[in-house]
Amino acid sequence: MSQNSEGREFNGKYQKEYLDKIAFPIGGIGAGMFCLEGTGAISHVSLRHYPDVMNEPYTFAAIYVKGVENGAKVLEGQVPTWKLFGPAQSGLGRGDKTYGLPRFEEAVFQARFPFATIDLRDKDMPLVAKITGWSPFIPTDADNSSLPVGVLEYQFTNTSDKAIETVFSYNTKNFIDGQGTIRGVKNGFVLESDQNNSGLAIYVDNAAAVVDHCWFRGAWFDPQTVVWDNIRYGRIADKQPVKGVVPGASVYVPLTLQPGETKTVKVNFCWYLPDSNLSIGGARKVGQAFTGMPCKGTASGQQPVSGFVGKQLLNSFDKGGDGLTGIIQSPEFNIGKRYLKFLVGGGSQADRTSVNLVVDGKIVETAVGNQTETLSETVWDLKPYQGKKAFVKVIDLDVYPWGHILADQFVLTDNRNEDIYNLSSTSTLLADFESNGWGDWQVVDSSEEEKQFLANEEDAEATYRPWYSERFKSLNEVIGYWDANRAMLEKNSRLFSDAFYSSSLPAEVLEAVAANLTILKSPTVLRQWDGRFWAWEGCQDSFGSCHGSCTHVWNYAQALPHLFPSLERTLRETEFRVSQNTEGHQNFRVNLPISAPPHNFHAAADGQLGGIMKVYREWRISGDTQWMKDLFPAVKKSLDYCIRTWDPLHKGCLEEPHHNTYDIEFWGPDGMCTSFYLGALTAFIEMGKELKQPVKEYTALLSKGRKYMETALFDGEYFIQKIQWEGLQAPNPVDVMSFGGSYSEEALKLLKEEGPKYQYGTGCLSDGILGMWMASVCGLDEVLDNEKVRSHLVAVHKYNLKHDLIDHFNPQRPVYACGKDGGLLLCTWPKGGMLSLPFVYSNEVWTGIEYQVASHLMMKGEVEKGLDIVRECRERYDGRVRNPFNEIECGHWYARAMASYGMLQGLTGVRYDAVDKTMYINSKIGDFKSFISTDTGFGTIEWKAGKPVLNVVYGNIDVKRYNVSGKIVD
């Protein structure tokens, strides 16, 4: 196992000073989190859809051992000394913390994502304790990986030669809504929220549990004083819930342990906090459904529809998809039979996508489709409405995914068991939609209802609502689902963990990849009510950092598309269907709730071009050619916009000013963004060929661009920028909008001498060939000369990697790396030519760029150079100064760091193509065993003695052939 320079083993255990900064996220994707610290404490509690990094509530587990001096201790290691003096309000003594309570002498932490374990020992105690914290993480199973749950398992082993009597307890102040009510739940309690039927449930799995629902109510430190007295004297308080303000609650579990015996108490955390005040931008609703005639089965772009009768049905997805809205209703009929039976499918929103029975002007029955394209039978008992007149009203007022309704075969009958696929002579058929039109059913003017609905919806959906609020209707439902499925979810999560960590890849690589998977459990990511993924770039202490699933940052993040491809595809759908206008301009940040953003700023060249490569990647990962085909017109419009805007003279390079991930515009051709251009052209050509679309002009552009990059932009060692600001279609830089602001007198002088602010010119840019890395991780061939690309990467390692930064000047943001830290600088000027005002982050170190360079070096066979970069990065994040599970850039848990996942491909060349059902292997390290995740399953892949071995442990991976270093092996 590799070691860092201080002796800690990469991918190993953390102890002593290496525990100090550890905070390991637990929670579901987009569901909120709490962190398990290296000592066993709980912190960073962020359950309300925004980060709350400084939230360390008064909550702790404890153990009491009868008859043992000093036998009552908090189940944590010693408090890191940095917490005691220096943080806000520490000069007042921190009476709001548990720091003064006795705790175990020694703690050892180990992560095996999504599991973290802490071993606790103390000379006073005749037992050892082990904490295991986790929440479900099952690649390909996005929903079960998005649950608002977590668990801390406390395991105790009697190390003495006598039986011991103990009392375990979990104790907490009421931190959800400050001082509020606490109600009961089986074997635990609920910290209630002021939101309806919501809060945080904390409960154990032990039937012997006794709950104190109300701590002693008093002033100063009275409540926690009495609680600790209960713990240290082994008293079990049993108090029922009370009305009004409650300071806190405890759950106690008495345990008897025989010599050598081990017992475990599982403390479950389930939360349901469905409301938020979080929003960015506004929603827009458009469309008109039920035009033309009934649908002949499955509409264009729709998943297969089944379960209807005959050859046609009512399908509001037809001729436009989920964006269509409208209302259609039957003629009025007399209710003379007992039942109305029919088939329904589609969306599940009763007020948006439903079939309704209207009697006396009121809706009296409603049926929905439960988010399936398979129609199922619904029966309405009409007994209460006998003799009255009624009509059926089918509505579609939704434009989000599953914003459509399916219906067929409306039958009146007195026989509840009537076979609506083979009607009896006594039944009455209201509609079967088999004619060339709607018959006597009418598409009605829905404008007023839509106006009212949208007015209501603006109130309801003007703010973010999490996915789980749609899946579950109450906290009790969350608890019920968790209790029923926890064992299965743990089993499947361990299948992932065991497969991932069975790898033979270098320890520093496994550590880097797994550590950054925690980003998917952090408040950086959200998942709105309809299941679509949305994200910040990172997290500030109390709010997200840089909104809108930023396309240029999420270019780097390679974990999500492989682990949860369905979620990644929603990002592409948002980019091309929501964020892009009719001209092809794509806003690189999207509103929340997800809705069309304004188009009042530059498109991001790297973000928009990267999106085209990522459509290709998602196609190859999913194998869904129809999905790609449906997006292709928008992809073409996007690429045409890029050409028209940044390469209007069709030179094959981005010449006009182009915005990018450094929050500025590059003026003139540069290696970084032009390599994105070449990658996007390559992807478009490959998709166009598959769809038999004309690609000749794009092929010509690709040829020109490749030649230009390899000559004009290659200085003989690495790729550079040719700064240009005159002779362009763009106006003077002074008159172009930019985050960089206006030009001062001093800046105007520099403009005349050096050109526009914030360029890199002859610098060696770590991202200088980024588009080719993107091409490789997206499954595309790199079109540029391999030796020139390798040369650039070797130069980046040579010039930009620093093993300490003691003499490096960084007037920008130094905390990412400084002093004795090592790291990869974004840019250096080894041959001179550094500008007076180079691009604004050039002196910094970003982990996402470190990992993309490292993985690209590995792809080119420069494995040791790549590992050199990884080791420098992970030594900064060793737990002493920085949290190993929180790599920062512009905020905590910064998404770019998920570039680390690309190192799996970098070392092994492993990539699965679901279109051709081909597994690619191109090892740079000889024999290996590595983790592999696809759209349909995950497991391990080995290359051993010249043969591939695939072991699928979850789902399935359909491999028809292997491509080993370019050679096909059936």
mmCIF file of N, CA, C and O in Angstrom, residues 501-569:
data_model
loop_
_atom_site.group_PDB
_atom_site.id
_atom_site.type_symbol
_atom_site.label_atom_id
_atom_site.label_comp_id
_atom_site.label_asym_id
_atom_site.label_seq_id
_atom_site.Cartn_x
_atom_site.Cartn_y
_atom_site.Cartn_z
ATOM 1 N N TYR A 501 -13.520 -1.784 -3.816
ATOM 2 C CA TYR A 501 -12.280 -1.886 -3.046
ATOM 3 C C TYR A 501 -11.526 -3.199 -3.271
ATOM 4 O O TYR A 501 -10.431 -3.370 -2.738
ATOM 5 N N SER A 502 -12.083 -4.095 -4.083
ATOM 6 C CA SER A 502 -11.329 -5.304 -4.434
ATOM 7 C C SER A 502 -10.322 -5.031 -5.535
ATOM 8 O O SER A 502 -9.589 -5.920 -5.963
ATOM 9 N N SER A 503 -10.263 -3.792 -5.982
ATOM 10 C CA SER A 503 -9.392 -3.380 -7.076
ATOM 11 C C SER A 503 -7.916 -3.545 -6.725
ATOM 12 O O SER A 503 -7.506 -3.426 -5.567
ATOM 13 N N SER A 504 -7.124 -3.775 -7.747
ATOM 14 C CA SER A 504 -5.666 -3.829 -7.577
ATOM 15 C C SER A 504 -5.001 -2.516 -7.981
ATOM 16 O O SER A 504 -3.775 -2.429 -8.015
ATOM 17 N N LEU A 505 -5.790 -1.498 -8.291
ATOM 18 C CA LEU A 505 -5.222 -0.219 -8.736
ATOM 19 C C LEU A 505 -4.499 0.463 -7.579
ATOM 20 O O LEU A 505 -4.743 0.154 -6.404
ATOM 21 N N PRO A 506 -3.592 1.396 -7.875
ATOM 22 C CA PRO A 506 -2.822 2.056 -6.810
ATOM 23 C C PRO A 506 -3.717 2.659 -5.737
ATOM 24 O O PRO A 506 -4.782 3.221 -6.025
ATOM 25 N N ALA A 507 -3.260 2.552 -4.494
ATOM 26 C CA ALA A 507 -4.064 2.977 -3.350
ATOM 27 C C ALA A 507 -4.422 4.453 -3.413
ATOM 28 O O ALA A 507 -5.531 4.848 -3.036
ATOM 29 N N GLU A 508 -3.503 5.292 -3.887
ATOM 30 C CA GLU A 508 -3.788 6.720 -3.945
ATOM 31 C C GLU A 508 -4.909 7.023 -4.939
ATOM 32 O O GLU A 508 -5.676 7.973 -4.764
ATOM 33 N N VAL A 509 -4.998 6.205 -5.991
ATOM 34 C CA VAL A 509 -6.071 6.384 -6.977
ATOM 35 C C VAL A 509 -7.408 5.981 -6.375
ATOM 36 O O VAL A 509 -8.407 6.705 -6.497
ATOM 37 N N LEU A 510 -7.468 4.829 -5.734
ATOM 38 C CA LEU A 510 -8.716 4.400 -5.105
ATOM 39 C C LEU A 510 -9.178 5.410 -4.066
ATOM 40 O O LEU A 510 -10.374 5.719 -3.970
ATOM 41 N N GLU A 511 -8.234 5.922 -3.284
ATOM 42 C CA GLU A 511 -8.581 6.927 -2.272
ATOM 43 C C GLU A 511 -9.178 8.163 -2.926
ATOM 44 O O GLU A 511 -10.194 8.699 -2.470
ATOM 45 N N ALA A 512 -8.547 8.635 -3.983
ATOM 46 C CA ALA A 512 -9.003 9.864 -4.643
ATOM 47 C C ALA A 512 -10.371 9.688 -5.282
ATOM 48 O O ALA A 512 -11.223 10.582 -5.223
ATOM 49 N N VAL A 513 -10.598 8.543 -5.922
ATOM 50 C CA VAL A 513 -11.886 8.300 -6.567
ATOM 51 C C VAL A 513 -12.989 8.214 -5.525
ATOM 52 O O VAL A 513 -14.011 8.899 -5.606
ATOM 53 N N ALA A 514 -12.791 7.364 -4.514
ATOM 54 C CA ALA A 514 -13.839 7.142 -3.515
ATOM 55 C C ALA A 514 -14.109 8.385 -2.685
ATOM 56 O O ALA A 514 -15.264 8.698 -2.374
ATOM 57 N N ALA A 515 -13.060 9.119 -2.321
ATOM 58 C CA ALA A 515 -13.245 10.308 -1.493
ATOM 59 C C ALA A 515 -14.168 11.309 -2.160
ATOM 60 O O ALA A 515 -14.965 11.979 -1.494
ATOM 61 N N ASN A 516 -14.097 11.403 -3.467
ATOM 62 C CA ASN A 516 -14.897 12.395 -4.173
ATOM 63 C C ASN A 516 -16.279 11.896 -4.569
ATOM 64 O O ASN A 516 -17.100 12.687 -5.034
ATOM 65 N N LEU A 517 -16.568 10.617 -4.352
ATOM 66 C CA LEU A 517 -17.946 10.161 -4.503
ATOM 67 C C LEU A 517 -18.831 10.766 -3.421
ATOM 68 O O LEU A 517 -20.051 10.827 -3.577
ATOM 69 N N THR A 518 -18.219 11.220 -2.324
ATOM 70 C CA THR A 518 -19.004 11.873 -1.276
ATOM 71 C C THR A 518 -19.678 13.144 -1.774
ATOM 72 O O THR A 518 -20.663 13.599 -1.182
ATOM 73 N N ILE A 519 -19.188 13.718 -2.863
ATOM 74 C CA ILE A 519 -19.824 14.908 -3.442
ATOM 75 C C ILE A 519 -21.281 14.610 -3.775
ATOM 76 O O ILE A 519 -22.160 15.462 -3.633
ATOM 77 N N LEU A 520 -21.558 13.369 -4.199
ATOM 78 C CA LEU A 520 -22.920 12.999 -4.577
ATOM 79 C C LEU A 520 -23.835 12.867 -3.367
ATOM 80 O O LEU A 520 -25.050 12.757 -3.518
ATOM 81 N N LYS A 521 -23.277 12.863 -2.159
ATOM 82 C CA LYS A 521 -24.076 12.850 -0.944
ATOM 83 C C LYS A 521 -24.130 14.218 -0.280
ATOM 84 O O LYS A 521 -24.787 14.377 0.746
ATOM 85 N N SER A 522 -23.457 15.176 -0.851
ATOM 86 C CA SER A 522 -23.332 16.498 -0.229
ATOM 87 C C SER A 522 -24.421 17.439 -0.735
ATOM 88 O O SER A 522 -25.114 17.144 -1.715
ATOM 89 N N PRO A 523 -24.582 18.602 -0.103
ATOM 90 C CA PRO A 523 -25.568 19.583 -0.581
ATOM 91 C C PRO A 523 -25.192 20.231 -1.907
ATOM 92 O O PRO A 523 -25.955 21.063 -2.400
ATOM 93 N N THR A 524 -24.042 19.866 -2.472
ATOM 94 C CA THR A 524 -23.721 20.346 -3.819
ATOM 95 C C THR A 524 -24.772 19.889 -4.814
ATOM 96 O O THR A 524 -25.062 20.596 -5.779
ATOM 97 N N VAL A 525 -25.347 18.715 -4.602
ATOM 98 C CA VAL A 525 -26.295 18.170 -5.568
ATOM 99 C C VAL A 525 -27.706 18.183 -5.003
ATOM 100 O O VAL A 525 -27.929 17.975 -3.806
ATOM 101 N N LEU A 526 -28.652 18.435 -5.878
ATOM 102 C CA LEU A 526 -30.073 18.398 -5.559
ATOM 103 C C LEU A 526 -30.779 17.546 -6.617
ATOM 104 O O LEU A 526 -30.260 17.333 -7.716
ATOM 105 N N ARG A 527 -31.933 17.080 -6.245
ATOM 106 C CA ARG A 527 -32.741 16.303 -7.196
ATOM 107 C C ARG A 527 -34.180 16.745 -7.000
ATOM 108 O O ARG A 527 -34.794 16.452 -5.991
ATOM 109 N N GLN A 528 -34.703 17.481 -7.974
ATOM 110 C CA GLN A 528 -35.998 18.101 -7.757
ATOM 111 C C GLN A 528 -37.124 17.074 -7.852
ATOM 112 O O GLN A 528 -36.924 15.934 -8.245
ATOM 113 N N TRP A 529 -38.331 17.493 -7.537
ATOM 114 C CA TRP A 529 -39.460 16.589 -7.297
ATOM 115 C C TRP A 529 -39.707 15.612 -8.436
ATOM 116 O O TRP A 529 -40.158 14.483 -8.216
ATOM 117 N N ASP A 530 -39.426 16.009 -9.675
ATOM 118 C CA ASP A 530 -39.692 15.120 -10.809
ATOM 119 C C ASP A 530 -38.520 14.201 -11.115
ATOM 120 O O ASP A 530 -38.528 13.483 -12.108
ATOM 121 N N GLY A 531 -37.505 14.210 -10.270
ATOM 122 C CA GLY A 531 -36.387 13.288 -10.426
ATOM 123 C C GLY A 531 -35.199 13.846 -11.159
ATOM 124 O O GLY A 531 -34.137 13.220 -11.178
ATOM 125 N N ARG A 532 -35.348 15.011 -11.770
ATOM 126 C CA ARG A 532 -34.231 15.566 -12.533
ATOM 127 C C ARG A 532 -33.124 16.065 -11.614
ATOM 128 O O ARG A 532 -33.380 16.639 -10.560
ATOM 129 N N PHE A 533 -31.909 15.849 -12.052
ATOM 130 C CA PHE A 533 -30.716 16.213 -11.302
ATOM 131 C C PHE A 533 -30.395 17.684 -11.551
ATOM 132 O O PHE A 533 -30.521 18.188 -12.671
ATOM 133 N N TRP A 534 -29.978 18.365 -10.502
ATOM 134 C CA TRP A 534 -29.579 19.787 -10.570
ATOM 135 C C TRP A 534 -28.478 19.974 -9.545
ATOM 136 O O TRP A 534 -28.475 19.308 -8.511
ATOM 137 N N ALA A 535 -27.562 20.863 -9.814
ATOM 138 C CA ALA A 535 -26.428 20.961 -8.894
ATOM 139 C C ALA A 535 -25.830 22.359 -8.879
ATOM 140 O O ALA A 535 -25.901 23.123 -9.845
ATOM 141 N N TRP A 536 -25.225 22.656 -7.740
ATOM 142 C CA TRP A 536 -24.305 23.773 -7.622
ATOM 143 C C TRP A 536 -22.942 23.329 -8.143
ATOM 144 O O TRP A 536 -22.750 22.152 -8.471
ATOM 145 N N GLU A 537 -22.009 24.264 -8.201
ATOM 146 C CA GLU A 537 -20.625 23.862 -8.439
ATOM 147 C C GLU A 537 -20.013 23.315 -7.150
ATOM 148 O O GLU A 537 -19.234 22.362 -7.158
ATOM 149 N N GLY A 538 -20.361 23.923 -6.037
ATOM 150 C CA GLY A 538 -19.878 23.504 -4.727
ATOM 151 C C GLY A 538 -20.758 24.136 -3.671
ATOM 152 O O GLY A 538 -21.884 24.565 -3.963
ATOM 153 N N CYS A 539 -20.291 24.200 -2.443
ATOM 154 C CA CYS A 539 -21.079 24.729 -1.333
ATOM 155 C C CYS A 539 -20.315 25.798 -0.577
ATOM 156 O O CYS A 539 -19.180 25.566 -0.151
ATOM 157 N N GLN A 540 -20.946 26.943 -0.396
ATOM 158 C CA GLN A 540 -20.478 27.858 0.618
ATOM 159 C C GLN A 540 -20.889 27.292 1.983
ATOM 160 O O GLN A 540 -21.523 26.244 2.067
ATOM 161 N N ASP A 541 -20.561 27.998 3.048
ATOM 162 C CA ASP A 541 -20.893 27.468 4.364
ATOM 163 C C ASP A 541 -22.391 27.346 4.581
ATOM 164 O O ASP A 541 -22.856 26.427 5.262
ATOM 165 N N SER A 542 -23.174 28.259 4.024
ATOM 166 C CA SER A 542 -24.611 28.255 4.300
ATOM 167 C C SER A 542 -25.466 28.413 3.061
ATOM 168 O O SER A 542 -26.685 28.567 3.159
ATOM 169 N N PHE A 543 -24.873 28.359 1.880
ATOM 170 C CA PHE A 543 -25.643 28.454 0.641
ATOM 171 C C PHE A 543 -24.821 27.807 -0.462
ATOM 172 O O PHE A 543 -23.600 27.681 -0.353
ATOM 173 N N GLY A 544 -25.487 27.399 -1.515
ATOM 174 C CA GLY A 544 -24.765 26.809 -2.631
ATOM 175 C C GLY A 544 -23.831 27.804 -3.286
ATOM 176 O O GLY A 544 -24.017 29.018 -3.195
ATOM 177 N N SER A 545 -22.830 27.281 -3.961
ATOM 178 C CA SER A 545 -21.853 28.128 -4.634
ATOM 179 C C SER A 545 -21.967 27.937 -6.135
ATOM 180 O O SER A 545 -21.723 26.844 -6.649
ATOM 181 N N CYS A 546 -22.372 29.011 -6.841
ATOM 182 C CA CYS A 546 -22.417 29.016 -8.311
ATOM 183 C C CYS A 546 -23.456 28.021 -8.810
ATOM 184 O O CYS A 546 -23.200 26.827 -8.939
ATOM 185 N N HIS A 547 -24.634 28.514 -9.148
ATOM 186 C CA HIS A 547 -25.805 27.683 -9.390
ATOM 187 C C HIS A 547 -25.838 27.063 -10.780
ATOM 188 O O HIS A 547 -25.052 27.401 -11.647
ATOM 189 N N GLY A 548 -26.767 26.175 -10.930
ATOM 190 C CA GLY A 548 -27.286 25.831 -12.236
ATOM 191 C C GLY A 548 -26.655 24.703 -13.000
ATOM 192 O O GLY A 548 -26.632 24.741 -14.232
ATOM 193 N N SER A 549 -26.128 23.664 -12.342
ATOM 194 C CA SER A 549 -25.530 22.531 -13.056
ATOM 195 C C SER A 549 -24.566 23.035 -14.118
ATOM 196 O O SER A 549 -24.618 22.619 -15.287
ATOM 197 N N CYS A 550 -23.697 23.914 -13.717
ATOM 198 C CA CYS A 550 -22.826 24.658 -14.625
ATOM 199 C C CYS A 550 -22.108 23.726 -15.594
ATOM 200 O O CYS A 550 -21.339 22.851 -15.188
ATOM 201 N N THR A 551 -22.349 23.914 -16.872
ATOM 202 C CA THR A 551 -21.885 22.938 -17.865
ATOM 203 C C THR A 551 -20.375 22.823 -17.922
ATOM 204 O O THR A 551 -19.838 21.723 -18.101
ATOM 205 N N HIS A 552 -19.656 23.931 -17.764
ATOM 206 C CA HIS A 552 -18.202 23.829 -17.913
ATOM 207 C C HIS A 552 -17.550 23.183 -16.707
ATOM 208 O O HIS A 552 -16.510 22.536 -16.834
ATOM 209 N N VAL A 553 -18.146 23.308 -15.517
ATOM 210 C CA VAL A 553 -17.608 22.622 -14.346
ATOM 211 C C VAL A 553 -17.967 21.139 -14.379
ATOM 212 O O VAL A 553 -17.133 20.268 -14.132
ATOM 213 N N TRP A 554 -19.216 20.849 -14.711
ATOM 214 C CA TRP A 554 -19.655 19.457 -14.714
ATOM 215 C C TRP A 554 -19.083 18.664 -15.891
ATOM 216 O O TRP A 554 -19.212 17.432 -15.943
ATOM 217 N N ASN A 555 -18.421 19.349 -16.837
ATOM 218 C CA ASN A 555 -17.636 18.622 -17.852
ATOM 219 C C ASN A 555 -16.661 17.650 -17.200
ATOM 220 O O ASN A 555 -16.460 16.532 -17.664
ATOM 221 N N TYR A 556 -16.023 18.097 -16.142
ATOM 222 C CA TYR A 556 -14.937 17.335 -15.532
ATOM 223 C C TYR A 556 -15.442 16.116 -14.754
ATOM 224 O O TYR A 556 -14.714 15.145 -14.572
ATOM 225 N N ALA A 557 -16.679 16.199 -14.270
ATOM 226 C CA ALA A 557 -17.195 15.211 -13.311
ATOM 227 C C ALA A 557 -17.576 13.917 -14.026
ATOM 228 O O ALA A 557 -18.606 13.845 -14.682
ATOM 229 N N GLN A 558 -16.753 12.895 -13.860
ATOM 230 C CA GLN A 558 -16.948 11.647 -14.603
ATOM 231 C C GLN A 558 -17.623 10.543 -13.787
ATOM 232 O O GLN A 558 -17.895 9.463 -14.318
ATOM 233 N N ALA A 559 -17.915 10.783 -12.516
ATOM 234 C CA ALA A 559 -18.499 9.710 -11.706
ATOM 235 C C ALA A 559 -19.970 9.480 -12.022
ATOM 236 O O ALA A 559 -20.407 8.338 -12.236
ATOM 237 N N LEU A 560 -20.761 10.545 -12.050
ATOM 238 C CA LEU A 560 -22.207 10.403 -12.217
ATOM 239 C C LEU A 560 -22.598 9.673 -13.503
ATOM 240 O O LEU A 560 -23.467 8.800 -13.472
ATOM 241 N N PRO A 561 -22.007 9.982 -14.669
ATOM 242 C CA PRO A 561 -22.455 9.311 -15.897
ATOM 243 C C PRO A 561 -22.233 7.808 -15.898
ATOM 244 O O PRO A 561 -22.921 7.084 -16.627
ATOM 245 N N HIS A 562 -21.293 7.329 -15.117
ATOM 246 C CA HIS A 562 -21.051 5.885 -15.064
ATOM 247 C C HIS A 562 -21.818 5.213 -13.938
ATOM 248 O O HIS A 562 -22.286 4.081 -14.097
ATOM 249 N N LEU A 563 -21.963 5.898 -12.814
ATOM 250 C CA LEU A 563 -22.626 5.285 -11.661
ATOM 251 C C LEU A 563 -24.140 5.426 -11.723
ATOM 252 O O LEU A 563 -24.868 4.499 -11.355
ATOM 253 N N PHE A 564 -24.614 6.571 -12.187
ATOM 254 C CA PHE A 564 -26.050 6.823 -12.281
ATOM 255 C C PHE A 564 -26.356 7.467 -13.641
ATOM 256 O O PHE A 564 -26.692 8.653 -13.721
ATOM 257 N N PRO A 565 -26.231 6.701 -14.713
ATOM 258 C CA PRO A 565 -26.399 7.272 -16.051
ATOM 259 C C PRO A 565 -27.758 7.921 -16.272
ATOM 260 O O PRO A 565 -27.861 8.894 -17.016
ATOM 261 N N SER A 566 -28.802 7.403 -15.644
ATOM 262 C CA SER A 566 -30.129 7.992 -15.840
ATOM 263 C C SER A 566 -30.178 9.417 -15.326
ATOM 264 O O SER A 566 -30.845 10.279 -15.922
ATOM 265 N N LEU A 567 -29.493 9.694 -14.220
ATOM 266 C CA LEU A 567 -29.451 11.063 -13.703
ATOM 267 C C LEU A 567 -28.627 11.962 -14.610
ATOM 268 O O LEU A 567 -28.988 13.112 -14.857
ATOM 269 N N GLU A 568 -27.504 11.455 -15.100
ATOM 270 C CA GLU A 568 -26.669 12.255 -16.001
ATOM 271 C C GLU A 568 -27.432 12.612 -17.269
ATOM 272 O O GLU A 568 -27.291 13.727 -17.796
ATOM 273 N N ARG A 569 -28.256 11.700 -17.762
ATOM 274 C CA ARG A 569 -29.023 12.003 -18.979
ATOM 275 C C ARG A 569 -29.998 13.155 -18.748
ATOM 276 O O ARG A 569 -30.285 13.926 -19.677
#
